[in-house]
Amino acid sequence: MIIHPICLVFLLTILCSSCGRDRDTLRQRKPKVVETIADLGALPRYVTDPEDNPSTREKVNLGRFLFFDPILSGSKDVSCATCHQPEFNYAEFLETSIGVNGRGTGSKRRFLDPNDIPFVKRNSQSILNTAFNGITNHETYRPELAPMFWDLRAKGLEEQALEPIKTLEEMRGSGYADHQILEEIIERINKIPAYNELFSKAFPTDPKPVTRVNLAKALASYERTLIATNTRFDQYMRGDSNALSTGEKDGLNAFLVTGCAKCHSGPMFSDYKLHTLGVPDTDNRAESDWGINQDYAFRTPTLRNLRFTAPYMHSGKFTTLDQVLLFYEDVAGGKILNPKVKAGSIDSLATHMDVNFKDISRIVEFLNTLNDDSFDKTIPATVPSGLPVVGL
């Protein structure tokens, strides 16, 4: 076929123009941003209290008793510590928890028979270091605004503390409506002389100190003592270059290069934002968990003390860190493990990650430098209600 000279000139003009546009596009395309160690950070050594709830020894003491006392549950059978156990980093070694109408602890916990109470909706998050939830580098930390829960539905430990008490499957049970249970709890506590004395010492300026507000403040004050701020990574960030091994430093670099720190950033290794990842649902519930915005988006969890807080993700579907990282490798490769989540809704921060099998062991080695087992695990021998400590 013979091409007319005029047509040839026209085609060459188009091709050159296209090449020019491609070169312009390449020049305009933003280079890949790789986070650095400056995007992470050591935790503060000390906790910041809200202005309206400064910590005192008396508040912490009261809060500890309340945390382990089943008096706060509708049927007096579970406590906060049922799903947040000291030996498991104040989390629980179950995919999703059994709250009311259950018996036993850990893997031995079972529902009583008969039972019409569902499993808790989501995996029990650790309370350890929640005193730092939402903390960022180079910004003033406001504890009253700290993001809480997998769906960010509460701010601050004071607001968070009362939500499990009001939730059917966690602590309330079916004997009380959600708008009745706190009034019932306060009435119970008022009838116990030891608690009246403890509340009076904790809140000496209140003529009637046993209130739901003070209940929340006492629980929050205790929870702010549950911190682990001296991991080897923290020591490294504070200037001890020998705190991490060569392999762990390689793992830190892999963590940054693969894109993990785009969401797992700051001193708590979390941006505290909601992301849609397509994590599989738990089999413990019949219904799918769509999330608070009906888009399967859940909050980035902290990566601190992961050794003690398996299983992982909001549904507790992954039992090891290797499984979590393999999941991210699948997501980046276009594989979606939750059939109810559409490909177009997966967060681009996850699809653009570059996690490879060869990186996984190195990253896990680094993540193990974020463990600190020196936190308070004290469990009171008895609680003022006289009920079994922790619960049934």
Coordinates of C-alpha atoms in Angstrom, one line a residue:
M1 CA 0.0 0.0 0.0
I2 CA 1.4 3.4 -1.0
I3 CA 0.7 6.3 1.4
H4 CA 0.2 9.7 -0.2
P5 CA 2.9 12.2 0.9
I6 CA 0.4 14.6 2.3
C7 CA -1.2 11.8 4.5
L8 CA 2.3 10.7 5.7
V9 CA 3.0 14.3 6.8
F10 CA -0.4 14.4 8.6
L11 CA 0.3 11.1 10.4
L12 CA 3.8 12.2 11.5
T13 CA 2.4 15.4 12.9
I14 CA -0.2 13.5 15.0
L15 CA 2.4 11.1 16.3
C16 CA 4.8 13.9 17.3
S17 CA 2.0 15.8 18.9
S18 CA 1.0 12.6 20.9
C19 CA 4.5 12.0 22.0
G20 CA 4.8 15.6 23.2
R21 CA 1.6 15.2 25.2
D22 CA 2.9 11.9 26.7
R23 CA 6.2 13.7 27.7
D24 CA 4.2 16.5 29.3
T25 CA 2.0 14.0 31.2
L26 CA 5.1 12.2 32.5
R27 CA 6.6 15.5 33.6
Q28 CA 3.4 16.5 35.4
R29 CA 2.9 13.1 37.1
K30 CA 3.7 13.4 40.7
P31 CA 6.6 11.2 41.9
K32 CA 5.8 8.4 44.3
V33 CA 5.8 9.7 47.8
V34 CA 7.6 7.3 50.2
E35 CA 7.1 8.0 53.9
T36 CA 10.2 8.4 56.1
I37 CA 10.8 7.6 59.8
A38 CA 9.9 11.2 60.5
D39 CA 6.3 10.2 59.7
L40 CA 6.4 7.8 62.6
G41 CA 7.3 8.8 66.2
A42 CA 7.9 7.7 69.8
L43 CA 5.0 7.9 72.2
P44 CA 5.1 10.6 74.9
R45 CA 6.3 9.3 78.3
Y46 CA 3.3 10.8 80.0
V47 CA -0.4 11.0 79.4
T48 CA -2.4 14.2 78.9
D49 CA -5.6 14.4 80.8
P50 CA -8.7 16.4 79.8
E51 CA -9.1 19.7 81.6
D52 CA -12.4 18.6 83.1
N53 CA -11.0 15.2 84.3
P54 CA -7.5 15.5 85.8
S55 CA -6.2 12.2 87.1
T56 CA -6.1 11.5 90.8
R57 CA -5.1 8.3 92.7
E58 CA -8.6 8.1 94.0
K59 CA -10.2 8.2 90.6
V60 CA -7.9 5.6 89.2
N61 CA -8.5 3.3 92.2
L62 CA -12.3 3.7 91.7
G63 CA -12.0 3.2 88.0
R64 CA -10.0 -0.1 88.4
F65 CA -12.7 -1.5 90.7
L66 CA -15.5 -0.5 88.2
F67 CA -13.5 -2.0 85.3
F68 CA -13.4 -5.4 86.8
D69 CA -16.9 -5.4 88.5
P70 CA -19.8 -7.2 86.8
I71 CA -22.1 -4.7 88.6
L72 CA -21.9 -2.6 85.4
S73 CA -23.7 -5.2 83.3
G74 CA -27.4 -5.8 83.0
S75 CA -27.3 -9.4 84.3
K76 CA -24.3 -8.8 86.6
D77 CA -22.4 -11.4 84.6
V78 CA -19.8 -9.5 82.6
S79 CA -17.4 -6.6 83.3
C80 CA -15.3 -4.4 81.0
A81 CA -12.5 -6.9 81.7
T82 CA -14.4 -9.8 80.2
C83 CA -13.5 -8.6 76.7
H84 CA -10.4 -6.5 77.7
Q85 CA -8.2 -8.9 79.6
P86 CA -4.8 -7.9 81.0
E87 CA -3.1 -11.0 79.8
F88 CA -4.1 -10.2 76.2
N89 CA -3.0 -6.6 76.3
Y90 CA -6.5 -5.6 77.5
A91 CA -8.0 -7.2 74.3
E92 CA -9.2 -10.7 73.9
F93 CA -8.0 -13.8 72.0
L94 CA -11.3 -14.3 70.2
E95 CA -12.4 -13.4 66.7
T96 CA -15.3 -11.5 68.2
S97 CA -16.3 -11.6 71.8
I98 CA -19.0 -13.3 73.8
G99 CA -20.4 -10.7 76.1
V100 CA -23.6 -11.2 78.2
N101 CA -25.0 -14.7 78.8
G102 CA -21.6 -16.3 78.5
R103 CA -19.3 -18.2 80.8
G104 CA -15.5 -18.7 80.9
T105 CA -12.6 -16.7 79.7
G106 CA -10.5 -16.6 76.6
S107 CA -10.8 -19.5 74.1
K108 CA -12.9 -21.4 76.7
R109 CA -15.7 -18.8 76.8
R110 CA -19.1 -20.1 75.6
F111 CA -22.7 -18.9 75.5
L112 CA -25.0 -20.4 78.1
D113 CA -27.9 -22.5 76.9
P114 CA -30.5 -21.3 76.0
N115 CA -29.2 -18.2 74.3
D116 CA -30.6 -15.5 72.2
I117 CA -27.7 -13.0 72.4
P118 CA -25.4 -12.5 69.4
F119 CA -21.7 -12.4 69.4
V120 CA -20.2 -8.9 69.9
K121 CA -20.2 -7.2 66.5
R122 CA -16.5 -6.5 66.1
N123 CA -13.1 -7.7 67.3
S124 CA -12.3 -6.4 70.8
Q125 CA -9.7 -3.7 70.5
S126 CA -6.9 -3.2 73.1
I127 CA -7.4 -0.5 75.6
L128 CA -3.7 -0.2 76.1
N129 CA -2.4 3.2 74.9
T130 CA -5.9 4.4 74.1
A131 CA -4.8 7.4 76.2
F132 CA -2.9 8.4 73.1
N133 CA -5.6 7.7 70.4
G134 CA -5.4 10.3 67.7
I135 CA -2.1 11.7 68.7
T136 CA -0.1 13.2 65.8
N137 CA 3.4 14.6 65.3
H138 CA 4.0 18.3 66.1
E139 CA 0.4 19.0 67.1
T140 CA -1.2 19.7 70.5
Y141 CA -3.0 16.6 71.7
R142 CA -6.6 17.0 72.9
P143 CA -7.7 13.8 74.8
E144 CA -11.4 14.8 74.8
L145 CA -11.3 14.5 70.9
A146 CA -9.5 11.2 70.8
P147 CA -11.2 8.9 68.2
M148 CA -12.7 5.7 69.6
F149 CA -14.1 2.4 68.3
W150 CA -13.6 0.8 64.9
D151 CA -16.1 3.3 63.4
L152 CA -15.1 6.5 65.3
R153 CA -18.5 6.9 66.8
A154 CA -17.2 8.3 70.1
K155 CA -14.6 10.9 71.0
G156 CA -12.6 10.7 74.2
L157 CA -12.3 7.9 76.8
E158 CA -15.1 9.4 78.9
E159 CA -17.6 9.1 76.0
Q160 CA -16.3 5.7 75.0
A161 CA -16.5 4.2 78.5
L162 CA -20.3 4.1 78.7
E163 CA -21.1 2.7 75.2
P164 CA -20.4 -1.0 76.0
I165 CA -22.7 -0.8 79.0
K166 CA -25.5 0.4 76.7
T167 CA -24.9 -2.2 74.0
L168 CA -27.1 -5.3 74.0
E169 CA -24.5 -8.0 73.2
E170 CA -21.6 -6.4 75.2
M171 CA -22.9 -5.6 78.7
R172 CA -26.5 -4.5 78.7
G173 CA -28.3 -7.8 77.8
S174 CA -32.0 -8.0 77.0
G175 CA -33.3 -7.2 80.5
Y176 CA -33.0 -3.4 80.0
A177 CA -33.5 -0.9 77.2
D178 CA -30.5 1.1 76.2
H179 CA -32.0 4.3 77.7
Q180 CA -32.7 2.6 81.0
I181 CA -29.5 0.7 81.8
L182 CA -27.3 3.5 83.0
E183 CA -30.0 4.7 85.5
E184 CA -30.2 1.1 86.7
I185 CA -26.4 0.9 87.2
I186 CA -26.2 4.1 89.1
E187 CA -29.0 3.0 91.4
R188 CA -27.2 -0.3 92.1
I189 CA -23.9 1.5 92.9
N190 CA -25.7 3.9 95.2
K191 CA -26.8 1.0 97.3
I192 CA -23.3 -0.2 97.9
P193 CA -21.6 1.6 100.9
A194 CA -18.1 0.9 99.7
Y195 CA -18.8 2.4 96.3
N196 CA -20.4 5.5 97.9
E197 CA -17.2 6.0 99.9
L198 CA -15.0 5.5 96.8
F199 CA -17.0 8.0 94.7
S200 CA -16.9 10.5 97.5
K201 CA -13.1 10.3 97.7
A202 CA -12.7 10.5 94.0
F203 CA -15.1 13.4 93.6
P204 CA -15.0 15.2 96.9
T205 CA -16.6 18.5 95.7
D206 CA -19.7 16.7 94.4
P207 CA -22.6 16.5 96.9
K208 CA -24.0 13.5 95.1
P209 CA -20.9 12.0 93.4
V210 CA -22.5 8.7 92.1
T211 CA -23.5 9.9 88.6
R212 CA -23.1 8.5 85.1
V213 CA -20.7 11.4 84.3
N214 CA -18.4 10.5 87.3
L215 CA -18.7 6.8 86.4
A216 CA -17.3 7.6 82.9
K217 CA -14.6 9.8 84.4
A218 CA -13.4 7.2 86.8
L219 CA -13.3 4.5 84.1
A220 CA -11.4 6.8 81.8
S221 CA -9.0 7.8 84.5
Y222 CA -8.1 4.2 85.1
E223 CA -7.8 3.4 81.4
R224 CA -5.3 6.3 81.0
T225 CA -2.9 4.5 83.3
L226 CA -2.8 1.5 80.9
I227 CA 0.1 2.6 78.7
A228 CA 3.2 1.0 77.2
T229 CA 5.6 3.7 76.1
N230 CA 9.0 2.1 76.2
T231 CA 9.2 -0.3 73.2
R232 CA 12.5 -0.8 71.6
F233 CA 11.2 1.4 68.7
D234 CA 10.5 4.2 71.2
Q235 CA 14.0 3.8 72.5
Y236 CA 15.4 4.0 69.0
M237 CA 13.4 7.1 68.2
R238 CA 14.7 8.7 71.4
G239 CA 18.3 8.3 70.3
D240 CA 19.4 4.8 71.1
S241 CA 20.6 3.6 67.7
N242 CA 21.4 0.1 69.1
A243 CA 17.8 -0.5 70.2
L244 CA 17.0 -2.1 66.8
S245 CA 19.0 -4.8 65.1
T246 CA 20.2 -4.5 61.5
G247 CA 17.3 -6.9 60.4
E248 CA 14.8 -4.8 62.3
K249 CA 16.1 -1.6 60.6
D250 CA 15.7 -3.3 57.3
G251 CA 12.1 -4.2 58.3
L252 CA 11.5 -0.6 59.2
N253 CA 12.7 0.5 55.8
A254 CA 10.5 -2.1 54.1
F255 CA 7.5 -0.9 56.2
L256 CA 8.1 2.6 54.8
V257 CA 8.9 1.7 51.2
T258 CA 5.9 -0.7 50.7
G259 CA 3.4 2.0 51.8
C260 CA 2.4 0.7 55.2
A261 CA 3.1 4.1 56.8
K262 CA 0.6 5.9 54.5
C263 CA -2.1 4.8 57.0
H264 CA 0.0 3.5 59.9
S265 CA 1.7 6.7 60.8
G266 CA 2.4 8.9 63.8
P267 CA 3.4 7.7 67.3
M268 CA 0.4 5.3 67.5
F269 CA 1.0 4.0 63.9
S270 CA -2.5 5.0 62.9
D271 CA -4.0 7.9 60.9
Y272 CA -7.3 7.2 62.8
K273 CA -9.2 7.4 59.5
L274 CA -11.8 5.1 58.0
H275 CA -10.6 3.0 55.0
T276 CA -12.4 0.4 52.8
L277 CA -10.2 -2.6 52.4
G278 CA -12.6 -5.5 51.7
V279 CA -11.7 -7.5 54.9
P280 CA -13.8 -10.6 55.2
D281 CA -16.8 -10.6 57.6
T282 CA -16.7 -12.7 60.8
D283 CA -18.6 -15.9 60.6
N284 CA -19.9 -15.3 64.1
R285 CA -22.7 -13.0 62.9
A286 CA -25.3 -13.8 60.2
E287 CA -25.4 -10.2 58.9
S288 CA -22.6 -8.5 57.0
D289 CA -20.9 -5.6 58.8
W290 CA -21.3 -2.6 56.5
G291 CA -19.6 -0.1 58.8
I292 CA -21.0 3.2 60.1
N293 CA -21.3 4.8 56.7
Q294 CA -22.5 1.6 54.9
D295 CA -19.3 1.4 52.8
Y296 CA -17.3 -1.3 54.7
A297 CA -14.8 1.4 55.9
F298 CA -13.2 0.9 59.3
R299 CA -10.6 2.7 61.4
T300 CA -6.9 2.1 61.0
P301 CA -5.8 0.2 64.1
T302 CA -2.6 0.9 66.0
L303 CA 0.3 -1.5 65.4
R304 CA 1.6 -1.3 69.0
N305 CA 1.8 -4.5 71.1
L306 CA 0.4 -6.7 68.2
R307 CA 2.2 -9.7 69.8
F308 CA -0.6 -9.8 72.5
T309 CA -3.6 -8.7 70.5
A310 CA -4.3 -11.3 67.8
P311 CA -6.6 -11.9 66.0
Y312 CA -6.5 -8.9 63.8
M313 CA -8.7 -6.5 61.8
H314 CA -12.2 -5.4 62.7
S315 CA -13.7 -8.8 62.1
G316 CA -10.8 -10.7 63.7
K317 CA -10.4 -12.9 60.6
F318 CA -6.6 -13.0 60.5
T319 CA -4.8 -14.8 63.3
T320 CA -1.2 -13.9 62.3
L321 CA 0.6 -10.8 61.1
D322 CA 1.8 -12.8 58.1
Q323 CA -1.9 -13.3 57.1
V324 CA -2.5 -9.6 57.4
L325 CA 0.4 -8.7 55.2
L326 CA -0.6 -11.4 52.6
F327 CA -4.0 -9.8 52.6
Y328 CA -2.5 -6.5 51.6
E329 CA -0.5 -8.2 48.9
D330 CA -3.8 -9.6 47.6
V331 CA -5.5 -6.2 47.7
A332 CA -2.7 -4.6 45.8
G333 CA -3.0 -7.4 43.2
G334 CA -6.7 -6.7 42.7
K335 CA -8.0 -9.6 44.8
I336 CA -11.0 -8.8 47.1
L337 CA -11.7 -11.3 49.9
N338 CA -15.1 -9.8 50.9
P339 CA -17.5 -10.6 48.0
K340 CA -19.9 -7.8 49.1
V341 CA -17.2 -5.1 48.5
K342 CA -16.8 -3.8 45.0
A343 CA -13.4 -3.3 43.5
G344 CA -14.0 0.4 42.8
S345 CA -14.6 1.1 46.5
I346 CA -11.3 -0.2 47.8
D347 CA -9.1 2.6 49.2
S348 CA -6.4 3.6 46.7
L349 CA -3.9 3.8 49.5
A350 CA -4.3 0.0 49.8
T351 CA -4.4 -0.8 46.1
H352 CA -1.2 1.1 45.5
M353 CA 0.8 -0.6 48.2
D354 CA 3.8 -2.7 47.2
V355 CA 3.8 -5.5 49.7
N356 CA 5.6 -8.6 48.4
F357 CA 6.1 -12.0 50.0
K358 CA 9.8 -11.3 50.3
D359 CA 9.1 -8.3 52.5
I360 CA 6.7 -9.9 54.9
S361 CA 9.1 -11.6 57.3
R362 CA 11.2 -8.4 57.5
I363 CA 8.2 -6.2 58.2
V364 CA 7.0 -8.6 60.9
E365 CA 10.4 -8.5 62.5
F366 CA 10.2 -4.7 62.7
L367 CA 6.6 -4.8 64.1
N368 CA 7.9 -6.9 66.9
T369 CA 9.9 -3.9 68.1
L370 CA 6.6 -2.2 68.9
N371 CA 5.9 -4.5 71.8
D372 CA 6.2 -3.5 75.4
D373 CA 5.1 -5.9 78.1
S374 CA 5.7 -3.6 81.1
F375 CA 2.2 -2.3 81.4
D376 CA 0.0 -2.7 84.5
K377 CA -1.8 -6.0 84.7
T378 CA -3.1 -5.7 88.3
I379 CA -6.4 -7.4 88.9
P380 CA -8.2 -6.6 92.2
A381 CA -8.7 -9.6 94.5
T382 CA -12.3 -8.5 95.2
V383 CA -14.7 -5.8 94.0
P384 CA -17.1 -3.7 96.1
S385 CA -20.2 -5.4 94.8
G386 CA -19.1 -8.8 96.1
L387 CA -19.7 -10.3 92.7
P388 CA -17.0 -12.5 91.0
V389 CA -14.1 -10.4 89.8
V390 CA -14.3 -10.0 86.0
G391 CA -17.6 -12.0 85.8
L392 CA -18.7 -15.5 85.2

